[in-house]
Short mmCIF file of C-alpha atoms in Angstrom, two decimals:
data_model
loop_
_atom_site.label_atom_id
_atom_site.label_comp_id
_atom_site.label_asym_id
_atom_site.label_seq_id
_atom_site.Cartn_x
_atom_site.Cartn_y
_atom_site.Cartn_z
CA MET A 98 -153.88 61.88 103.56
CA ILE A 99 -154.76 64.33 100.78
CA LEU A 100 -151.17 65.64 100.76
CA SER A 101 -149.89 62.05 100.50
CA MET A 102 -152.17 61.33 97.51
CA VAL A 103 -151.16 64.51 95.73
CA PHE A 104 -147.49 63.88 96.42
CA SER A 105 -147.78 60.28 95.15
CA ALA A 106 -149.51 61.43 92.02
CA MET A 107 -146.62 63.79 91.25
CA LEU A 108 -144.02 60.99 91.35
CA PRO A 109 -143.04 58.85 88.33
CA ALA A 110 -143.53 55.12 88.67
CA GLY A 111 -140.93 52.39 89.36
CA ALA A 112 -137.25 52.74 90.15
CA HIS A 113 -137.12 56.41 89.16
CA ALA A 114 -139.75 57.23 91.79
CA GLN A 115 -137.75 55.38 94.41
CA SER A 116 -134.63 57.34 93.41
CA ILE A 117 -136.41 60.67 93.88
CA LEU A 118 -137.77 59.54 97.25
CA ASN A 119 -134.23 58.63 98.36
CA LYS A 120 -132.93 62.06 97.29
CA ILE A 121 -135.74 63.80 99.19
CA LYS A 122 -134.96 61.70 102.25
CA GLY A 123 -131.26 62.53 101.96
CA ARG A 124 -131.96 66.25 101.70
CA ALA A 125 -134.22 66.09 104.74
CA GLU A 126 -131.46 64.41 106.72
CA GLN A 127 -128.91 67.01 105.56
CA THR A 128 -131.26 69.81 106.58
CA ALA A 129 -131.72 68.29 110.01
CA THR A 130 -127.98 67.83 110.42
CA GLN A 131 -127.26 71.39 109.34
CA LYS A 132 -129.83 72.67 111.82
CA ILE A 133 -128.09 70.80 114.62
CA LEU A 134 -124.69 72.17 113.54
CA ASN A 135 -126.07 75.69 113.40
CA GLU A 136 -127.56 75.39 116.87
CA THR A 137 -124.24 74.01 118.13
CA ASP A 138 -122.36 76.91 116.59
CA LYS A 139 -124.79 79.29 118.25
CA ALA A 140 -124.26 77.70 121.63
CA VAL A 141 -120.48 77.78 121.23
CA SER A 142 -120.57 81.38 120.08
CA LYS A 143 -122.53 82.43 123.14
CA GLY A 144 -119.86 80.87 125.31
CA MET A 145 -117.00 82.68 123.57
CA ASP A 146 -115.73 86.02 124.70
CA LYS A 147 -117.22 88.69 122.51
CA ALA A 148 -113.94 90.64 122.58
CA ILE A 149 -115.59 93.55 120.80
CA GLU A 150 -115.65 96.83 122.62
CA SER A 151 -117.28 99.84 120.99
CA ALA A 152 -114.88 102.12 119.16
CA THR A 153 -116.30 105.01 121.13
CA LYS A 154 -115.50 103.46 124.50
CA THR A 155 -112.30 104.20 126.35
CA SER A 156 -110.20 101.48 127.84
CA LYS A 157 -111.51 100.08 131.12
CA GLU A 158 -107.97 99.65 132.40
CA THR A 159 -105.23 102.17 133.03
CA THR A 160 -101.73 100.78 132.68
CA SER A 161 -98.64 102.21 134.33
CA ALA A 162 -95.80 103.23 132.08
CA VAL A 163 -92.99 100.70 132.41
CA ASP A 164 -91.18 99.60 129.26
CA GLU A 165 -93.99 100.52 126.86
CA GLY A 166 -96.80 100.29 129.44
CA ALA A 167 -96.31 97.71 132.16
CA ALA A 168 -98.78 95.04 133.12
CA GLY A 169 -98.44 92.93 136.23
CA PRO A 170 -95.21 91.05 136.90
CA GLY A 171 -96.56 87.79 135.45
CA ALA A 172 -95.57 84.26 136.33
CA ASP A 173 -91.79 84.45 136.06
CA THR A 174 -91.12 80.81 136.96
CA VAL A 175 -88.77 78.51 135.06
CA ALA A 176 -91.61 76.02 134.49
CA ALA A 177 -93.85 78.71 133.02
CA LYS A 178 -91.10 79.98 130.72
CA GLN A 179 -90.18 76.47 129.59
CA ALA A 180 -93.80 75.49 128.88
CA THR A 181 -94.22 78.65 126.82
CA ILE A 182 -91.19 77.91 124.65
CA GLN A 183 -92.17 74.25 124.20
CA SER A 184 -95.50 75.35 122.70
CA PHE A 185 -93.50 76.78 119.76
CA SER A 186 -90.97 73.94 119.65
CA LYS A 187 -90.95 73.73 115.82
CA TYR A 188 -90.74 77.49 115.32
CA ASP A 189 -87.65 78.53 113.35
CA PHE A 190 -88.52 82.15 112.55
CA VAL A 191 -85.81 84.72 113.34
CA PRO A 192 -86.69 88.40 112.76
CA GLY A 193 -84.57 90.81 110.76
CA ASP A 194 -81.87 92.64 112.69
CA SER A 195 -82.94 96.21 111.93
CA VAL A 196 -86.47 97.42 112.73
CA LEU A 197 -87.89 99.61 109.95
CA TYR A 198 -91.41 100.12 111.19
CA ALA A 199 -93.43 99.33 114.31
CA THR A 200 -96.78 100.29 115.75
CA ASP A 201 -99.10 99.07 118.48
CA PHE A 202 -101.47 102.06 118.04
CA THR A 203 -100.50 103.52 121.42
CA GLY A 204 -101.61 107.15 121.47
CA GLU A 205 -103.94 106.73 118.49
CA ALA A 206 -107.48 108.03 118.93
CA VAL A 207 -110.00 105.27 119.61
CA GLY A 208 -112.72 105.30 116.97
CA GLU A 209 -110.43 106.72 114.26
CA LEU A 210 -108.21 105.29 111.53
CA PRO A 211 -104.55 105.45 112.66
CA THR A 212 -102.79 108.67 111.71
CA GLY A 213 -101.22 108.52 108.25
CA TRP A 214 -102.97 105.28 107.26
CA ASN A 215 -105.40 105.03 104.35
CA SER A 216 -108.59 103.03 103.89
CA ASN A 217 -111.70 102.88 101.74
CA GLY A 218 -113.97 101.95 104.66
CA SER A 219 -114.63 102.52 108.34
CA SER A 220 -111.82 100.49 109.93
CA VAL A 221 -110.89 102.12 113.24
CA VAL A 222 -108.78 101.74 116.38
CA VAL A 223 -110.58 100.02 119.27
CA THR A 224 -109.88 98.43 122.63
CA LEU A 225 -110.90 94.83 123.39
CA ASP A 226 -112.36 93.35 126.56
CA GLY A 227 -109.81 91.12 128.25
CA ILE A 228 -107.04 91.76 125.69
CA PRO A 229 -104.50 94.52 126.38
CA GLY A 230 -103.54 97.27 123.99
CA GLN A 231 -105.25 99.01 121.09
CA TRP A 232 -106.27 97.23 117.89
CA LEU A 233 -107.29 98.07 114.34
CA ARG A 234 -110.77 96.69 113.78
CA MET A 235 -111.38 95.84 110.14
CA ALA A 236 -114.67 96.88 108.57
CA GLN A 237 -116.25 94.69 105.90
CA ARG A 238 -115.61 95.59 102.23
CA THR A 239 -112.45 97.45 103.25
CA VAL A 240 -108.74 97.63 102.35
CA VAL A 241 -106.33 99.27 104.80
CA LEU A 242 -102.79 100.54 104.09
CA THR A 243 -100.23 101.38 106.79
CA ASP A 244 -98.26 104.63 107.01
CA ASN A 245 -94.93 102.93 106.29
CA GLU A 246 -92.84 104.55 103.55
CA LYS A 247 -89.58 102.58 103.83
CA SER A 248 -88.44 99.81 101.50
CA PHE A 249 -88.23 96.38 103.14
CA GLY A 250 -85.11 95.38 101.16
CA PRO A 251 -84.63 91.96 99.50
CA ASP A 252 -84.48 90.17 102.89
CA PHE A 253 -87.13 91.15 105.39
CA THR A 254 -89.47 90.00 108.13
CA VAL A 255 -92.98 91.08 109.08
CA GLU A 256 -94.73 90.29 112.35
CA PHE A 257 -98.12 91.21 113.76
CA ASP A 258 -100.80 89.94 116.11
CA MET A 259 -104.38 89.24 115.10
CA VAL A 260 -107.64 88.42 116.83
CA VAL A 261 -110.48 86.70 114.95
CA GLN A 262 -113.89 86.70 116.62
CA ILE A 263 -116.90 85.53 114.58
CA ASP A 264 -120.42 84.88 115.77
CA PHE A 265 -121.06 81.93 113.43
CA LYS A 266 -124.73 81.66 112.38
CA GLY A 267 -124.53 78.92 109.77
CA TRP A 268 -123.60 80.92 106.69
CA LEU A 269 -120.14 81.82 105.45
CA PRO A 270 -118.41 84.79 107.13
CA PRO A 271 -116.20 87.16 105.14
CA SER A 272 -112.67 86.13 104.23
CA PHE A 273 -109.75 88.36 105.15
CA LYS A 274 -106.32 88.96 103.62
CA PHE A 275 -102.96 90.16 104.82
CA GLY A 276 -100.00 90.77 102.55
CA ALA A 277 -97.30 93.06 101.18
CA LEU A 278 -96.82 94.98 97.97
CA ALA A 279 -94.31 97.08 96.08
CA THR A 280 -96.06 100.32 95.18
CA GLY A 281 -93.67 101.28 92.36
CA THR A 282 -94.25 104.85 91.24
CA GLU A 283 -97.35 105.19 93.43
CA SER A 284 -97.13 106.53 96.97
CA THR A 285 -97.44 103.89 99.68
CA THR A 286 -100.90 105.16 100.61
CA SER A 287 -102.22 105.85 97.11
CA ASN A 288 -105.99 105.59 96.69
CA LYS A 289 -105.38 103.46 93.58
CA LEU A 290 -104.07 100.66 95.79
CA LEU A 291 -107.31 100.55 97.77
CA SER A 292 -109.31 99.24 94.84
CA ASP A 293 -106.79 96.51 93.98
CA PRO A 294 -103.67 96.25 96.20
CA LYS A 295 -101.19 94.75 93.76
CA GLY A 296 -98.70 97.45 92.73
CA ASP A 297 -95.56 96.31 90.89
CA LYS A 298 -95.57 93.04 92.84
CA SER A 299 -97.47 91.63 95.79
CA PHE A 300 -98.35 88.57 97.82
CA TYR A 301 -101.12 87.79 100.25
CA VAL A 302 -102.63 85.06 102.38
CA GLU A 303 -106.41 84.81 102.28
CA VAL A 304 -108.22 83.18 105.20
CA ALA A 305 -111.82 82.02 104.77
CA PRO A 306 -112.99 81.11 108.30
CA LEU A 307 -115.24 78.11 108.89
CA ALA A 308 -116.80 77.02 112.15
CA ASP A 309 -114.39 74.10 112.60
CA ALA A 310 -111.50 75.06 110.30
CA GLY A 311 -110.61 77.53 107.58
CA ASN A 312 -109.64 77.61 103.92
CA LEU A 313 -106.22 79.16 103.20
CA VAL A 314 -104.90 80.57 99.93
CA LEU A 315 -101.44 82.00 99.15
CA GLU A 316 -100.95 84.01 95.96
CA SER A 317 -98.33 86.36 94.60
CA TYR A 318 -98.48 88.70 91.60
CA GLU A 319 -96.11 90.49 89.26
CA LYS A 320 -98.22 93.55 88.62
CA TYR A 321 -101.53 91.95 87.54
CA THR A 322 -100.10 88.64 86.38
CA ARG A 323 -100.33 85.82 88.87
CA TYR A 324 -96.84 84.58 89.76
CA PHE A 325 -97.58 81.89 92.35
CA ASN A 326 -100.77 80.22 93.51
CA ASN A 327 -101.46 77.70 96.22
CA PRO A 328 -105.10 76.61 95.77
CA PRO A 329 -107.57 76.76 98.67
CA THR A 330 -106.58 74.30 101.37
CA ARG A 331 -108.74 73.36 104.33
CA ASN A 332 -106.71 73.75 107.53
CA PRO A 333 -108.16 72.78 110.94
CA LEU A 334 -105.54 74.93 112.72
CA VAL A 335 -107.52 78.04 111.78
CA ARG A 336 -110.14 77.08 114.38
CA GLN A 337 -107.48 77.54 117.06
CA TRP A 338 -107.04 81.18 116.09
CA TYR A 339 -110.55 82.18 117.14
CA GLY A 340 -111.16 84.24 120.26
CA LYS A 341 -107.51 84.82 121.21
CA VAL A 342 -104.37 86.65 120.15
CA SER A 343 -102.48 84.82 117.39
CA HIS A 344 -99.01 85.76 116.16
CA VAL A 345 -98.24 85.97 112.44
CA ALA A 346 -94.65 85.92 111.16
CA ILE A 347 -93.52 86.36 107.54
CA GLN A 348 -90.01 86.07 106.14
CA GLY A 349 -88.95 87.07 102.66
CA GLN A 350 -85.49 86.00 101.48
CA LYS A 351 -85.03 87.11 97.88
CA GLU A 352 -87.63 84.88 96.14
CA ARG A 353 -88.28 82.57 99.09
CA LEU A 354 -91.41 83.21 101.14
CA ARG A 355 -92.19 81.61 104.51
CA ILE A 356 -95.23 82.24 106.70
CA TRP A 357 -96.03 81.06 110.23
CA VAL A 358 -99.04 81.49 112.51
CA ASP A 359 -98.67 80.66 116.20
CA GLY A 360 -95.43 78.81 115.56
CA GLU A 361 -96.84 76.56 112.83
CA LYS A 362 -95.28 76.98 109.41
CA LEU A 363 -98.08 77.35 106.88
CA TYR A 364 -95.95 77.99 103.79
CA ASP A 365 -92.35 77.64 102.63
CA VAL A 366 -92.22 78.55 98.94
CA PRO A 367 -88.79 78.72 97.24
CA LYS A 368 -90.08 80.81 94.32
CA GLY A 369 -92.98 82.65 95.93
CA ILE A 370 -91.79 86.25 95.46
CA PRO A 371 -91.35 87.82 92.00
CA LYS A 372 -87.89 89.19 91.19
CA GLY A 373 -87.36 92.91 90.81
CA GLY A 374 -88.55 95.78 92.95
CA GLU A 375 -88.79 95.85 96.73
CA PHE A 376 -91.81 95.67 98.99
CA ASN A 377 -92.63 98.85 100.88
CA GLN A 378 -96.20 98.42 102.12
CA LEU A 379 -98.46 96.09 104.09
CA PHE A 380 -102.16 95.79 103.47
CA PHE A 381 -105.10 94.21 105.26
CA GLN A 382 -108.43 93.46 103.64
CA LEU A 383 -111.83 92.17 104.81
CA SER A 384 -114.45 91.09 102.26
CA SER A 385 -118.24 91.33 102.54
CA SER A 386 -120.79 88.84 103.88
CA PRO A 387 -124.44 88.52 105.01
CA TYR A 388 -123.28 89.11 108.60
CA ASP A 389 -123.77 92.39 110.42
CA ASP A 390 -120.58 94.23 111.33
CA GLU A 391 -121.25 93.52 115.02
CA GLN A 392 -121.00 89.77 114.34
CA ILE A 393 -117.56 89.99 112.71
CA GLY A 394 -114.39 90.88 114.59
CA VAL A 395 -111.06 90.84 112.74
CA TYR A 396 -108.35 92.85 114.49
CA PHE A 397 -104.64 93.55 113.95
CA SER A 398 -101.96 95.15 116.14
CA ASN A 399 -98.31 95.00 117.26
CA ILE A 400 -97.02 95.31 113.71
CA LYS A 401 -93.26 95.17 113.13
CA ILE A 402 -91.24 95.22 109.89
CA ALA A 403 -87.50 94.49 109.97
CA LYS A 404 -84.87 94.15 107.28
CA GLY A 405 -81.88 91.87 107.02
CA LEU A 406 -81.25 88.19 107.53
CA PRO A 407 -79.45 87.61 110.85
CA ASP A 408 -76.45 85.29 110.78
CA THR A 409 -76.41 84.25 114.43
CA ARG A 410 -73.27 82.13 114.21
CA HIS A 411 -71.20 84.76 112.36
CA LYS A 412 -72.30 87.57 114.67
CA LEU A 413 -71.61 85.71 117.90
CA VAL A 414 -68.61 83.53 117.01
CA GLU A 415 -66.69 85.83 114.67
CA GLU A 416 -67.82 89.34 115.63
CA GLY A 417 -68.28 88.55 119.31
CA THR A 418 -71.78 89.95 119.83
CA PHE A 419 -75.31 89.20 118.67
CA SER A 420 -78.21 91.54 119.42
CA THR A 421 -81.83 90.64 118.73
CA THR A 422 -85.29 92.16 119.04
CA GLY A 423 -86.78 88.70 118.51
CA ILE A 424 -86.77 87.61 122.15
CA LEU A 425 -90.06 88.98 123.42
CA PHE A 426 -91.63 89.27 126.86
CA ASP A 427 -95.01 90.06 128.32
CA THR A 428 -95.26 93.81 128.88
CA GLY A 429 -93.56 94.87 132.08
CA ALA A 430 -92.64 91.28 132.95
CA ALA A 431 -89.88 88.70 132.46
CA LYS A 432 -92.20 86.02 131.07
CA LEU A 433 -91.01 84.98 127.62
CA LYS A 434 -93.48 85.01 124.77
CA PRO A 435 -93.68 81.78 122.74
CA GLU A 436 -92.63 83.50 119.52
CA SER A 437 -89.15 83.91 121.08
CA ALA A 438 -88.49 80.22 120.38
CA GLY A 439 -86.92 80.70 116.95
CA VAL A 440 -84.19 83.02 118.18
CA LEU A 441 -83.52 80.98 121.32
CA LYS A 442 -83.18 77.84 119.22
CA ALA A 443 -80.68 79.59 116.92
CA ILE A 444 -78.60 80.82 119.88
CA ALA A 445 -78.67 77.38 121.50
CA ALA A 446 -77.53 75.77 118.25
CA VAL A 447 -74.47 78.05 118.08
CA LEU A 448 -73.59 77.40 121.73
CA THR A 449 -73.97 73.65 121.21
CA GLN A 450 -71.72 73.71 118.13
CA HIS A 451 -69.11 75.76 120.01
CA PRO A 452 -68.93 74.30 123.53
CA ASP A 453 -65.90 76.43 124.39
CA ILE A 454 -67.83 79.71 124.07
CA ARG A 455 -69.14 81.52 127.15
CA VAL A 456 -71.54 84.44 126.81
CA ARG A 457 -72.93 87.29 128.83
CA ILE A 458 -76.67 87.86 128.28
CA VAL A 459 -77.68 91.52 128.62
CA GLY A 460 -81.21 92.83 128.67
CA HIS A 461 -82.20 96.28 127.36
CA THR A 462 -85.49 98.20 127.57
CA ASP A 463 -86.91 101.23 125.84
CA GLY A 464 -87.09 104.60 127.59
CA VAL A 465 -90.72 104.43 128.70
CA GLY A 466 -91.22 104.42 132.46
CA ASP A 467 -89.02 104.64 135.53
CA GLU A 468 -85.28 104.23 134.99
CA ASN A 469 -84.68 102.03 138.06
CA THR A 470 -87.70 99.85 137.31
CA ASN A 471 -86.50 99.33 133.74
CA LEU A 472 -83.00 98.42 134.97
CA GLU A 473 -84.40 95.76 137.30
CA LEU A 474 -86.71 94.50 134.55
CA SER A 475 -83.85 94.15 132.06
CA GLU A 476 -81.88 92.10 134.60
CA ARG A 477 -84.81 89.76 135.21
CA ARG A 478 -85.34 89.31 131.49
CA ALA A 479 -81.69 88.38 130.92
CA ALA A 480 -81.95 85.86 133.77
CA ALA A 481 -85.11 84.41 132.21
CA VAL A 482 -83.29 83.83 128.92
CA SER A 483 -80.46 82.08 130.73
CA GLU A 484 -82.90 79.85 132.62
CA VAL A 485 -84.66 78.74 129.43
CA LEU A 486 -81.39 78.08 127.60
CA GLN A 487 -80.42 75.78 130.47
CA ALA A 488 -83.79 74.09 131.08
CA GLU A 489 -85.04 73.73 127.52
CA TYR A 490 -81.88 73.63 125.41
CA HIS A 491 -79.50 72.02 127.95
CA ILE A 492 -76.83 74.72 127.85
CA ASP A 493 -74.53 74.48 130.88
CA GLY A 494 -75.24 77.36 133.24
CA SER A 495 -71.53 77.85 133.92
CA ARG A 496 -71.23 79.17 130.36
CA LEU A 497 -73.81 81.90 130.90
CA GLU A 498 -73.62 85.22 132.74
CA THR A 499 -76.47 87.72 132.90
CA GLY A 500 -76.93 91.43 133.41
CA GLY A 501 -79.14 94.35 132.47
CA LYS A 502 -78.67 97.87 131.17
CA GLY A 503 -82.27 99.06 131.36
CA GLU A 504 -82.75 102.12 129.17
CA ALA A 505 -79.16 103.33 129.53
CA GLU A 506 -77.84 102.24 126.11
CA PRO A 507 -80.42 103.01 123.40
CA VAL A 508 -79.50 102.21 119.80
CA ALA A 509 -82.43 104.10 118.28
CA ASP A 510 -84.78 107.02 118.95
CA ASN A 511 -87.11 106.35 121.89
CA GLN A 512 -89.50 108.97 120.52
CA THR A 513 -90.67 106.64 117.73
CA ALA A 514 -92.40 103.27 117.91
CA ALA A 515 -89.79 101.72 115.60
CA GLY A 516 -87.00 103.13 117.75
CA ARG A 517 -88.51 101.78 120.95
CA ALA A 518 -88.93 98.36 119.32
CA GLN A 519 -85.25 98.39 118.33
CA ASN A 520 -84.21 99.36 121.87
CA ARG A 521 -86.16 96.50 123.47
CA ARG A 522 -83.53 93.88 122.80
CA VAL A 523 -81.40 91.11 124.26
CA GLU A 524 -77.65 91.11 123.62
CA PHE A 525 -75.32 88.10 123.68
CA ILE A 526 -71.67 89.03 124.22
CA LYS A 527 -68.88 86.51 123.76
CA LEU A 528 -66.63 86.32 126.83
#
């Protein structure tokens, strides 16, 4: 009663008093709503896989060495392969034809920054519960540079996998960036690039995660002058990236820049890349936030840079053979990964336009593991490609033959990650 009298005495009379009361009521309702949302986020977060395993732990699983560390055989059914490809039905990304750089952090020490990389924070290699392989875990307030030293060329592609795991508590988590830069006269791992990774030219995507979506920004720079800017855009697809492996694909074609995540094209910018100079470095960045490091998980792995712009029709129709590293499979299995859809679609288009052409599909593996096992695996993978071309793209099976070479015909050095990535390929030979 006393509080009510005091409160009433503080209010102005008339309509203005009513206005203030309405504002107070509105704020109370917003506070209540926010509390409910926060509690909901907390409940959802508890149900999500934490995915974070201490950098000092060793992997709980030991994998056998078959074609870069084999997992189980997987579900190699036509229905499973077809469903996988359909999930990326709009995907038109085709990787470059020559692999320049690749790493999945195999052999890197857990709890350490990858050999040859540079960083201004404590980002380290870790393993994740329920997700195979080794991953770079980003630390907050950190920029990370790879150990690549090769120029991408004017036409290039970049691919990598990411995992985003955030224990939302009602306040904004840190944003993260991924992008490329041309270091100019600086070395590709120069400390100067850690404070501001721009170089002679650069571009990046910034992701600001929200509980039910995310804000996306694309910018490019010519030195320190902004060249292109797409303002922050709220995208509900970001929510689908949480708690699982998502695949990022980037294609640069002279000035044109295209970016996909999980088969969805986020950007297609005709004049997104400044002229002059060539990119030669990737960078990853995680900003700061009120969250503890244990509540934020942003991870990257399976990085691949390739140069060139494949001309599928010219290679197959006129030269008689087309070889690609863009048809991907689960490790040690013949189950196609969804990001293979772009290449399969391109091959199917050529075969549809030229109904007189017959092809032999040949699978190849790297040199890791048993020779006979790799030969059998390459044969199953070629057969899987044939099955999907028939079931999903309606190519007559009488036009397709399959075979496998295993590790017998390498085109690059199996002692390097980039070489092994180049050797894991599917070849289409005109008959």
